[in-house]
Short mmCIF file of C-alpha atoms in Angstrom, two decimals:
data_model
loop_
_atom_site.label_atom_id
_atom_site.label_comp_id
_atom_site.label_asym_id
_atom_site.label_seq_id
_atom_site.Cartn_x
_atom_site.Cartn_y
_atom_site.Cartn_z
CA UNK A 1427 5.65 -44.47 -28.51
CA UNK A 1428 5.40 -46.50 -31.58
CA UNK A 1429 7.90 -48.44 -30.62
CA UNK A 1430 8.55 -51.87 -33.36
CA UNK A 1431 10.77 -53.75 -30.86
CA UNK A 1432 7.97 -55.28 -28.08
CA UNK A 1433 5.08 -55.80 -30.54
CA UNK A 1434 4.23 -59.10 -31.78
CA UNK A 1435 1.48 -60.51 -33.62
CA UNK A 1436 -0.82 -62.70 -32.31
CA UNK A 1437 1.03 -65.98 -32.84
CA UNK A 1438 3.86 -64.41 -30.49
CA UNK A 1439 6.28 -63.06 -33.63
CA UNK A 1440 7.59 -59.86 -33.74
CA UNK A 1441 5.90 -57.37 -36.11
CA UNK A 1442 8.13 -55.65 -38.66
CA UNK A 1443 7.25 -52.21 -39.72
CA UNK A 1444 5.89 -52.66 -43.11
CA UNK A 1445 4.85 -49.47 -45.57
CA UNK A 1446 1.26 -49.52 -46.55
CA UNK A 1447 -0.24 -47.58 -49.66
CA UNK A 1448 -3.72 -46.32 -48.62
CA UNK A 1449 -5.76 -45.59 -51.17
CA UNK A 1450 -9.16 -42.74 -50.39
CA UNK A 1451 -6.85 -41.80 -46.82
CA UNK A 1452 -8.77 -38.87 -46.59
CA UNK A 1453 -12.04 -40.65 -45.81
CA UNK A 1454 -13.95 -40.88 -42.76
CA UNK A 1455 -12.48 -44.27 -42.37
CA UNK A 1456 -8.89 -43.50 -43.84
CA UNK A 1457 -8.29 -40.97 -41.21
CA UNK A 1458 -8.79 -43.06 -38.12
CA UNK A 1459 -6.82 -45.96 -39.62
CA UNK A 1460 -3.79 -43.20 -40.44
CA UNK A 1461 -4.33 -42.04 -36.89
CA UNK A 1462 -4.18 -45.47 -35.33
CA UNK A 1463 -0.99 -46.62 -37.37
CA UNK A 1464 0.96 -43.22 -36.70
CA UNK A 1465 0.31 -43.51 -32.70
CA UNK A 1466 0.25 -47.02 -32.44
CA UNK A 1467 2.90 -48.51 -34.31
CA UNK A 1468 6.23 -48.15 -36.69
CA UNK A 1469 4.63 -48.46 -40.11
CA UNK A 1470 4.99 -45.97 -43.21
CA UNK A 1471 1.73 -44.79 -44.60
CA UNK A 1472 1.37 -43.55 -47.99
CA UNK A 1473 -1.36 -41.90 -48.04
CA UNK A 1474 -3.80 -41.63 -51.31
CA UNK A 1475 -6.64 -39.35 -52.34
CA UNK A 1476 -8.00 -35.96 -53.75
CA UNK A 1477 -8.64 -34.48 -50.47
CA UNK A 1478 -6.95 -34.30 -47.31
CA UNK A 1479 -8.85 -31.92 -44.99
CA UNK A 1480 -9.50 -35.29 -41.98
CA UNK A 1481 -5.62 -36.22 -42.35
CA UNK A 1482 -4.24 -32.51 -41.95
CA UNK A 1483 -3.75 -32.54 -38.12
CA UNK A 1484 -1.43 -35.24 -39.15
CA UNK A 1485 0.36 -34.04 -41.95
CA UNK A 1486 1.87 -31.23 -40.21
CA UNK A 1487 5.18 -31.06 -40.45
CA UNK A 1488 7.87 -30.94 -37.59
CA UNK A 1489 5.26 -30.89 -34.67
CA UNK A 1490 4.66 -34.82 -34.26
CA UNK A 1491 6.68 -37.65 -33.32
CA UNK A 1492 5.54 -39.44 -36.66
CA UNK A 1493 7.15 -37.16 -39.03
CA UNK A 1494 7.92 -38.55 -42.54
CA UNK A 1495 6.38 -41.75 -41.48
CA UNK A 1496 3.11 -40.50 -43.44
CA UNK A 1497 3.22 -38.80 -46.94
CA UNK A 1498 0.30 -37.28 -48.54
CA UNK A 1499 -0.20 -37.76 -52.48
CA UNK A 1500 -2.96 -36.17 -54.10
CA UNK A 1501 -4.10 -38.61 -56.37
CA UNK A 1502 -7.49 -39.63 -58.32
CA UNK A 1503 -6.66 -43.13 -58.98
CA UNK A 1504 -9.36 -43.16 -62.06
CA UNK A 1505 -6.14 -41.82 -64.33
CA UNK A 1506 -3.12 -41.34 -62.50
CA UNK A 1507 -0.08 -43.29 -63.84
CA UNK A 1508 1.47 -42.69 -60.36
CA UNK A 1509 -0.50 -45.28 -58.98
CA UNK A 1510 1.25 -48.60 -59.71
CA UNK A 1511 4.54 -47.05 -58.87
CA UNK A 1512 3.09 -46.19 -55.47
CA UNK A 1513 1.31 -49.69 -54.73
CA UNK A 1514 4.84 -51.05 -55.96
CA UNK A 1515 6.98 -49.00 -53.36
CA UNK A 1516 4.29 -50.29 -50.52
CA UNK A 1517 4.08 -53.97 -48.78
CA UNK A 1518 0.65 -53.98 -48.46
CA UNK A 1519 -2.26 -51.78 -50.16
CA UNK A 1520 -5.79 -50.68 -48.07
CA UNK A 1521 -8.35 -49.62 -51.02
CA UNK A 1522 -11.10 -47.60 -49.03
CA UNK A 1523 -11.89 -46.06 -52.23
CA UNK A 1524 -15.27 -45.69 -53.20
CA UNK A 1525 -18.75 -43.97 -53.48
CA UNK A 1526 -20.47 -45.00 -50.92
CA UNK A 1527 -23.75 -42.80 -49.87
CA UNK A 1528 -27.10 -44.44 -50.75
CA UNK A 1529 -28.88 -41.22 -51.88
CA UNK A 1530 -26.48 -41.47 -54.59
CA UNK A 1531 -27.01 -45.31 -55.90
CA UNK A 1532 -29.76 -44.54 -57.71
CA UNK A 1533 -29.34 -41.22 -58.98
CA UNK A 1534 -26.32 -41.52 -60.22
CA UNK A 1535 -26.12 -45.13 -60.73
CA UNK A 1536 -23.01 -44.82 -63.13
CA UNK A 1537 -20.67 -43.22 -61.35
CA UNK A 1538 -21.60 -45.57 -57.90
CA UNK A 1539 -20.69 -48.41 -60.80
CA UNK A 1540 -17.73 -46.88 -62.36
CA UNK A 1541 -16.13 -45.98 -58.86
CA UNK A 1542 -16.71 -49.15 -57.24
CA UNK A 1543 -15.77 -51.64 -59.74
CA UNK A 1544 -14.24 -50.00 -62.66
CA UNK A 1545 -11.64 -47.31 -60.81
CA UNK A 1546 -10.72 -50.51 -58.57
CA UNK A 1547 -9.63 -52.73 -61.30
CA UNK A 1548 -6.62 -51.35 -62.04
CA UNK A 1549 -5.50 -51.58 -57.80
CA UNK A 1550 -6.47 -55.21 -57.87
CA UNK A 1551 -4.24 -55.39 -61.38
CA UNK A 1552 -1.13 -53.72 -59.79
CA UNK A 1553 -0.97 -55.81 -56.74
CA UNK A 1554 -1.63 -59.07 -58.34
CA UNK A 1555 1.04 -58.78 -60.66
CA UNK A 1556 3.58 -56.90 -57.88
CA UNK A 1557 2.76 -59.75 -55.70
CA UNK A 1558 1.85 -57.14 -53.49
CA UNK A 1559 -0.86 -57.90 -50.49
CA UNK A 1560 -4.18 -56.08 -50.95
CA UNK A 1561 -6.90 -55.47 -48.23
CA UNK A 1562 -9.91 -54.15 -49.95
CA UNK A 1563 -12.41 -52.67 -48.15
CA UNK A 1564 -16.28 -53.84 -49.62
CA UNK A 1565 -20.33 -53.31 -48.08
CA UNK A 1566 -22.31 -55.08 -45.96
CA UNK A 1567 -24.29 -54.38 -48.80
CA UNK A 1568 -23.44 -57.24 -51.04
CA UNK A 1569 -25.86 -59.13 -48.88
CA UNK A 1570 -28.58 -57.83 -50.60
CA UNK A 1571 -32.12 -58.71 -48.83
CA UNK A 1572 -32.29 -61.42 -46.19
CA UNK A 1573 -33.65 -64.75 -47.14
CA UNK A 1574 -36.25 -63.75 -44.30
CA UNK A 1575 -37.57 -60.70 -46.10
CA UNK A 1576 -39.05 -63.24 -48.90
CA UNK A 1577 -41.00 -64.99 -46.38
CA UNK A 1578 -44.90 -64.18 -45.06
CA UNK A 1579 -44.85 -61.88 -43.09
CA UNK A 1580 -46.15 -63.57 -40.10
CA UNK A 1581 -43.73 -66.15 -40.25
CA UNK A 1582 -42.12 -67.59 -37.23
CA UNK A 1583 -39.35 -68.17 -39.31
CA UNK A 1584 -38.82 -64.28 -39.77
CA UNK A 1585 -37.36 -65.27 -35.98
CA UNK A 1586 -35.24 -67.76 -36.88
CA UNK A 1587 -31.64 -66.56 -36.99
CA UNK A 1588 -30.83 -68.75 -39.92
CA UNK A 1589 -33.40 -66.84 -42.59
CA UNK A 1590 -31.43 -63.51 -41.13
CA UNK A 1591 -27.95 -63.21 -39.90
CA UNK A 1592 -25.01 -62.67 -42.61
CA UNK A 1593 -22.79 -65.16 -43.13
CA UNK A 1594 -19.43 -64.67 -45.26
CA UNK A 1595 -18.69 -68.12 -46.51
CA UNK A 1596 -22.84 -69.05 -46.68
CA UNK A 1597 -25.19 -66.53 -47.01
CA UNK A 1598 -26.31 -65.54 -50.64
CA UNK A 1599 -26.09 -62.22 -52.21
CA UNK A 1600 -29.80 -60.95 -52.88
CA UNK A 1601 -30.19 -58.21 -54.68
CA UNK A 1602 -34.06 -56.33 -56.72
CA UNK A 1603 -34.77 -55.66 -59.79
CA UNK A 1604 -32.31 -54.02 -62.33
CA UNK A 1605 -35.24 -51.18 -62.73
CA UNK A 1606 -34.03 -50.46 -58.61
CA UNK A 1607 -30.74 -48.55 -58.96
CA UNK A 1608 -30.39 -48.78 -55.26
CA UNK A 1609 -28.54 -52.32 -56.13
CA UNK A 1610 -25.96 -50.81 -58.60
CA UNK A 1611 -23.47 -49.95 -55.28
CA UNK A 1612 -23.54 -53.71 -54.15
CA UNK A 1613 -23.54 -55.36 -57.39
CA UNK A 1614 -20.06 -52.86 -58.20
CA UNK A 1615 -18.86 -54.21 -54.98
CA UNK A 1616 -19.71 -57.42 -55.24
CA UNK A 1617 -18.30 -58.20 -58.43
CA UNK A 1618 -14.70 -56.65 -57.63
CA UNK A 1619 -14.91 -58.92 -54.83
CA UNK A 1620 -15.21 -62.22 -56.89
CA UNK A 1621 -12.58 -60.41 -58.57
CA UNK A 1622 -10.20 -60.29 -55.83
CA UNK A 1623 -10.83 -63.99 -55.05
CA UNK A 1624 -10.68 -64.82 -58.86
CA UNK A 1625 -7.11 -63.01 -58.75
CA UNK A 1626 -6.11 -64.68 -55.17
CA UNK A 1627 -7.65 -68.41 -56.80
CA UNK A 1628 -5.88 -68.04 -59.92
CA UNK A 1629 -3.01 -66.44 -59.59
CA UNK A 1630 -2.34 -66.04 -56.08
CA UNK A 1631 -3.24 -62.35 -54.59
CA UNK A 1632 -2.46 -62.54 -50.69
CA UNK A 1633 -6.20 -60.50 -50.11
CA UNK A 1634 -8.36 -59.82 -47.35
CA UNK A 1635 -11.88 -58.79 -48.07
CA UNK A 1636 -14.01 -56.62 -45.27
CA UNK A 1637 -17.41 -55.86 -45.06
CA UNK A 1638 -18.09 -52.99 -42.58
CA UNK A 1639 -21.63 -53.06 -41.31
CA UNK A 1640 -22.38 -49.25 -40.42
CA UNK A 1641 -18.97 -47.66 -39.34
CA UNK A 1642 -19.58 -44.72 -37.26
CA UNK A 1643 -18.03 -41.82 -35.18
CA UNK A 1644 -16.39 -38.72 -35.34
CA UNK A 1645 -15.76 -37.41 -38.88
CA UNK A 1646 -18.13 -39.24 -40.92
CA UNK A 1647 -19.72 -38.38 -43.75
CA UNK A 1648 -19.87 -34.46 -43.97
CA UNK A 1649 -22.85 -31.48 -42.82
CA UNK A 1650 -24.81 -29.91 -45.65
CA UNK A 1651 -23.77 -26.41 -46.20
CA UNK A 1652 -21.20 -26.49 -43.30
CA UNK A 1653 -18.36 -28.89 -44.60
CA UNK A 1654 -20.40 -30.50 -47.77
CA UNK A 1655 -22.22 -29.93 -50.77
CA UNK A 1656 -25.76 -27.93 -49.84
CA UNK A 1657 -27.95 -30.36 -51.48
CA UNK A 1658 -26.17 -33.07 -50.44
CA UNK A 1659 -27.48 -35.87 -48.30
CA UNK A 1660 -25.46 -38.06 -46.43
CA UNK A 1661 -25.63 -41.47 -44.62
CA UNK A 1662 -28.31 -41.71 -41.75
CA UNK A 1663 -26.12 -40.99 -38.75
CA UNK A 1664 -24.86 -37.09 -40.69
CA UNK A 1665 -28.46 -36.71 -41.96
CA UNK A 1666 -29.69 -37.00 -38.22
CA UNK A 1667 -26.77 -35.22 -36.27
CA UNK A 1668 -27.73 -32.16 -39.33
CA UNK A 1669 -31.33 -32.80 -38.33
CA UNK A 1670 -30.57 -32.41 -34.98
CA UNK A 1671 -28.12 -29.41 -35.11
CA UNK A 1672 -30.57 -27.36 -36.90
CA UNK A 1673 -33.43 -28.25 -34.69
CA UNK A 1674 -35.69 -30.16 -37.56
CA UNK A 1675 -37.78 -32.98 -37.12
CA UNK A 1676 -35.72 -36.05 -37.96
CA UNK A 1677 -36.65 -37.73 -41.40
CA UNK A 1678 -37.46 -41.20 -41.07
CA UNK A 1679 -37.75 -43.09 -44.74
CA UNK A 1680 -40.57 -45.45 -45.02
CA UNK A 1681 -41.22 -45.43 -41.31
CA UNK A 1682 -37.94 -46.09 -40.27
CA UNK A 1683 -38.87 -49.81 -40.13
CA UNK A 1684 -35.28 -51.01 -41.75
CA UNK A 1685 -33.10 -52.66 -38.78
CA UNK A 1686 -29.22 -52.08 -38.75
CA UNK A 1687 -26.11 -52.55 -36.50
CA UNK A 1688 -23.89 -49.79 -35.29
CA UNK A 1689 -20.65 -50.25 -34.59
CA UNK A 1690 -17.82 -47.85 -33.24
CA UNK A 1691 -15.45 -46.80 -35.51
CA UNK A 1692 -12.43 -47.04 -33.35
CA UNK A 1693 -13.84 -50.42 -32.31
CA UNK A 1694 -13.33 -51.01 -36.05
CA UNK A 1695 -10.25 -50.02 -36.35
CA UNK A 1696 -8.70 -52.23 -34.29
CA UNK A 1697 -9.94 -54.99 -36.11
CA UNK A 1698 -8.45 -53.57 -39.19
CA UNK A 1699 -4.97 -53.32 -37.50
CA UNK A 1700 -5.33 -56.88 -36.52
CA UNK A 1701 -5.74 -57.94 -40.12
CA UNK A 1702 -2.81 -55.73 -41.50
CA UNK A 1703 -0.31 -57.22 -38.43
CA UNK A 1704 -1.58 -60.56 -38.92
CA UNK A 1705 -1.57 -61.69 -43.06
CA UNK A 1706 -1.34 -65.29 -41.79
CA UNK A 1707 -4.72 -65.52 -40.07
CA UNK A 1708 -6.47 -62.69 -42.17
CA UNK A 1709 -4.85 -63.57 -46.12
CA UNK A 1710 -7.85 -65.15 -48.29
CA UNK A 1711 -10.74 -64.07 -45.86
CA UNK A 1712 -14.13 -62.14 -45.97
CA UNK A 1713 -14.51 -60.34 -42.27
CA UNK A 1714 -17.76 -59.06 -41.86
CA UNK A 1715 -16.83 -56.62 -39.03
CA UNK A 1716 -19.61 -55.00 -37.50
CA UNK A 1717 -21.74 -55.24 -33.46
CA UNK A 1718 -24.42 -57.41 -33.70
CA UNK A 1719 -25.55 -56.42 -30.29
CA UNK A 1720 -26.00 -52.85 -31.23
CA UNK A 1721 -29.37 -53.64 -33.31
CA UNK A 1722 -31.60 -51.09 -33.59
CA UNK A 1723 -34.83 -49.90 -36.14
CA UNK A 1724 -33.90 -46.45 -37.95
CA UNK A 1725 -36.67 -45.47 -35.77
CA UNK A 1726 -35.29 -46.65 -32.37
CA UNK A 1727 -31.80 -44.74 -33.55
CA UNK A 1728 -33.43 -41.23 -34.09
CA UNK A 1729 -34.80 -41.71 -30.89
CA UNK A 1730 -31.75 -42.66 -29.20
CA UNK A 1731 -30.22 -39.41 -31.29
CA UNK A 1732 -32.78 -37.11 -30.49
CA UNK A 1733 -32.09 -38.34 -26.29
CA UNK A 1734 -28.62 -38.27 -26.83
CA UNK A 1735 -27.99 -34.82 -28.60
CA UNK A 1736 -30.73 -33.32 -25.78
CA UNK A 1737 -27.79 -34.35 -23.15
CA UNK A 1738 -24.88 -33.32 -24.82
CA UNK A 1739 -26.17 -30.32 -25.99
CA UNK A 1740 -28.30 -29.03 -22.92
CA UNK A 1741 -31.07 -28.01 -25.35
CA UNK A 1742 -34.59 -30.08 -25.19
CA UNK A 1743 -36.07 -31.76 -27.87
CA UNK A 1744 -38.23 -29.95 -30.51
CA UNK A 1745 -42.02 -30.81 -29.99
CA UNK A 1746 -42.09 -33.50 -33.07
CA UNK A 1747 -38.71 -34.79 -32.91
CA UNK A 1748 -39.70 -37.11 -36.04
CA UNK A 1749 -41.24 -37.06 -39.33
CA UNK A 1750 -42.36 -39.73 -41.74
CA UNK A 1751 -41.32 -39.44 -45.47
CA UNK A 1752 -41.90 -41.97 -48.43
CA UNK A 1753 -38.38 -43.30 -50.12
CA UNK A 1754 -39.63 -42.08 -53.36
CA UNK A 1755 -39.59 -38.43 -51.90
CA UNK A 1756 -36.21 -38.92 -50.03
CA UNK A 1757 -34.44 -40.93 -52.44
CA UNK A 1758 -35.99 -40.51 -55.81
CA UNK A 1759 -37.06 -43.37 -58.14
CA UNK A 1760 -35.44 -46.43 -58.16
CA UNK A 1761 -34.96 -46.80 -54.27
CA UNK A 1762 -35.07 -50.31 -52.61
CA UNK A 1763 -33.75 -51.49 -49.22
CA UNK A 1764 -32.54 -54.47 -47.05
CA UNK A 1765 -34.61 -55.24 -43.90
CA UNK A 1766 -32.23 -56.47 -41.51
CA UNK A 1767 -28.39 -56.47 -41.55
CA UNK A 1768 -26.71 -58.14 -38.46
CA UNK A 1769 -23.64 -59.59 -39.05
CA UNK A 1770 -22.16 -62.93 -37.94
CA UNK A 1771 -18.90 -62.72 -36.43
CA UNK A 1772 -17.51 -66.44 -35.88
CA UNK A 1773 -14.48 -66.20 -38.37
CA UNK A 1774 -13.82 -62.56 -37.21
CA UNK A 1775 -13.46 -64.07 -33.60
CA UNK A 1776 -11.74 -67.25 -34.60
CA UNK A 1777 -9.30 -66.10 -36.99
CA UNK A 1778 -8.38 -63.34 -34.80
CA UNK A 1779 -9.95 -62.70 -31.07
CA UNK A 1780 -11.91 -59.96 -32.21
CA UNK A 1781 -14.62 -58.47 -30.38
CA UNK A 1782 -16.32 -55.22 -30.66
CA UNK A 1783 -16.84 -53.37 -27.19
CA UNK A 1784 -18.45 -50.15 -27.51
CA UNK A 1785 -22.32 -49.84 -27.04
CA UNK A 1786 -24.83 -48.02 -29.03
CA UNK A 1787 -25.62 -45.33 -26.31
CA UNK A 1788 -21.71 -44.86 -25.85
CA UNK A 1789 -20.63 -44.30 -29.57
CA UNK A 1790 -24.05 -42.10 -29.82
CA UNK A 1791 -22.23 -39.93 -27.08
CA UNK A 1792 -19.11 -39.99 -28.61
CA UNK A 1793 -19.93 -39.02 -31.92
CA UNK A 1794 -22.75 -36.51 -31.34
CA UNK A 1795 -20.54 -34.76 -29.17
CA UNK A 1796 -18.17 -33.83 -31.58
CA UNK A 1797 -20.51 -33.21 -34.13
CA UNK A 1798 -21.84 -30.76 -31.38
CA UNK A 1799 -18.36 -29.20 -30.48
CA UNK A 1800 -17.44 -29.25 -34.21
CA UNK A 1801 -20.45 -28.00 -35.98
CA UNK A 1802 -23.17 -26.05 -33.66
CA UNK A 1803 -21.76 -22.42 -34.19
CA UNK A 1804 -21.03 -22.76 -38.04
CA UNK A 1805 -24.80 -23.82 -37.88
CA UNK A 1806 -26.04 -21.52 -35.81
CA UNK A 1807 -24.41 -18.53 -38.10
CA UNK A 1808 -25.61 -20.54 -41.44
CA UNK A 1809 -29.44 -20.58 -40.25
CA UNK A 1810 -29.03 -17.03 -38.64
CA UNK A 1811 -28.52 -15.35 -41.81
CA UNK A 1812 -30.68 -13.08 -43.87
CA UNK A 1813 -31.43 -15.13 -46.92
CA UNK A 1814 -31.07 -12.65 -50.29
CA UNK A 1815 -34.39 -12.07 -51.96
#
């Protein structure tokens, strides 16, 4: 199936099987790209990070086609001197690495620092001086605010796609105050990404930088008290599908007014692979990669969710799907926000042909269903039983 000889890249050369060091595998992301490389093509994956529980189905041995293509090291890169021996065996290196859940930014600000910046260095620091090619995976996030936001709000330039659509070689990097923690995640990621270019300016790091605008599907994030921590709260899409499974009202933050893009993960993916196959076109970029034409306000998703799940589930709605709660309550102190995030995608498409395909309604379906199929009985039997007095 994954057969080296007939692929080429998109200049018309063949593609040689290369081995790739993937740091954070294990990830919601991690585990599709793993998937996609083992069934899709003749590279080695080494795959990096503490857990492994979304790779297993591929780490068995002796029951796939793909065996010893992909090995498993469980590694925390913060201090393992295993590390630059396994970015030095690898051609290229993915770091996916990170903390990346905004009810954490704020409350535990340095951790969200110290994994996104600090714990990175040293990857950046191996390949460099390996000469070894580095994609590094960073946020939409950097963006900040739009330019938009700052402007009256009855502006008719709020409409004006200048003041809001993201731009990677143009649009600024706005971030609040220091007092709101929120900004510690993309001010981590946005400094090891002048990093990366300082290392690729000054002493020649083949990098590519992306900046995923709100991966989702199957996998993602993790369900409170099925597959996660209890008190944990994921990113919007879990927190709704755990809404949703245990019939509660949806939470919307501040109204639910903030306005994001959706994009498919597999959708993703493939742009990913076209950037690892292709270090020609893709070597000292930023990609935003994202679907601009899945826009939607948090409160237009939870609506969409609340339809969606009714249909895949066969069970109605509850009688107030939604409910309103401040960010303060939600989030804690120190909480702040971007309005809109909808990303450009000219030098995606030019430097190579990508487009995303999958609509919002479609990956909704997609992803709810298996969060139905996966999760609905382990929830059922957590909310059926007797809690000890």
């Amino acid at each position: 199936m994954a057969n080296g000889a007939s692929r080429v890249d998109l200049d018309g050369r063949p593609i040689k099987p290369i081995t790739i060091c993937m740091i954070g595998a294990g990830g919601f992301i991690g585990s599709h790209l793993c998937e996609k490389l083992l069934t899709e093509t003749p590279h080695k994956v080494l795959a990096l990070d503490v857990y492994n529980d979304k790779i297993k189905h591929l780490l068995e041995p002796d029951t796939v086609e793909w065996t010893g293509r992909i090995q498993f090291h469980r590694i925390n890169i913060k201090h393992d001197s295993r590390l630059e021996g396994l970015i030095k065996m690898a051609d290229l290196t993915i770091n996916l690495a990170a903390i990346c859940t905004p009810a954490d930014y704020n409350t535990r600000p340095l951790d969200t620092i110290y994994s996104n910046f600090i714990d990175a260095l040293p990857v950046v620091k191996y390949c460099s001086e390996n000469n070894k090619r580095l994609i590094h995976f960073s946020t939409c996030e950097v963006y900040g605010k739009t330019i938009g936001s700052f402007l009256p709000k009855d502006s008719p330039l709020r409409e004006d796609p200048s003041f809001y659509v993201l731009k990677e070689d143009i649009s600024p990097c706005i971030f609040g105050s220091i007092e709101k923690q929120r900004w510690s995640y993309a001010c981590a990621k946005q400094l090891i990404e002048r990093l990366v270019y300082a290392e690729g300016a000054e002493n020649g790091l083949e990098f590519t930088i992306v900046r995923p605008f709100n991966w989702i599907g199957p996998r993602m994030d993790f369900i409170p008290g099925i597959d996660g921590p209890s008190e944990g709260v994921p990113r919007v899409l879990a927190c709704f599908s755990n809404n949703l499974l245990r019939r509660e009202p949806l939470k919307l933050v501040d109204g639910g007014e903030s306005q994001r893009t959706f994009i498919y993960i597999k959708d993703a993916i493939e742009a990913v692979l076209l950037m690892i196959e292709n270090p020609e076109r893709a070597n000292g970029h930023i990609f935003n990669v994202g679907n601009p034409n899945n826009e939607v306000t948090v409160r237009q998703l939870a609506e969409m969710m609340t339809e969606v799940y009714a249909k895949v589930s066969g069970e109605g709605a509850i009688e107030s799907p939604t409910v309103d709660v401040s960010s303060k309550e939600f989030y804690g102190e120190g909480y702040d926000d971007s309005d809109k995030r909808i990303p450009d995608m000219t030098i995606i498409n030019r430097q190579l042909g990508w487009n995303p395909k999958t609509s919002l309604w479609d990956l909704l379906e997609s992803t709810l269903t298996y969060q139905h199929r996966t999760y609905a009985e382990a929830v059922k039997k957590a909310t059926s039983k007797p809690v000890a007095s």
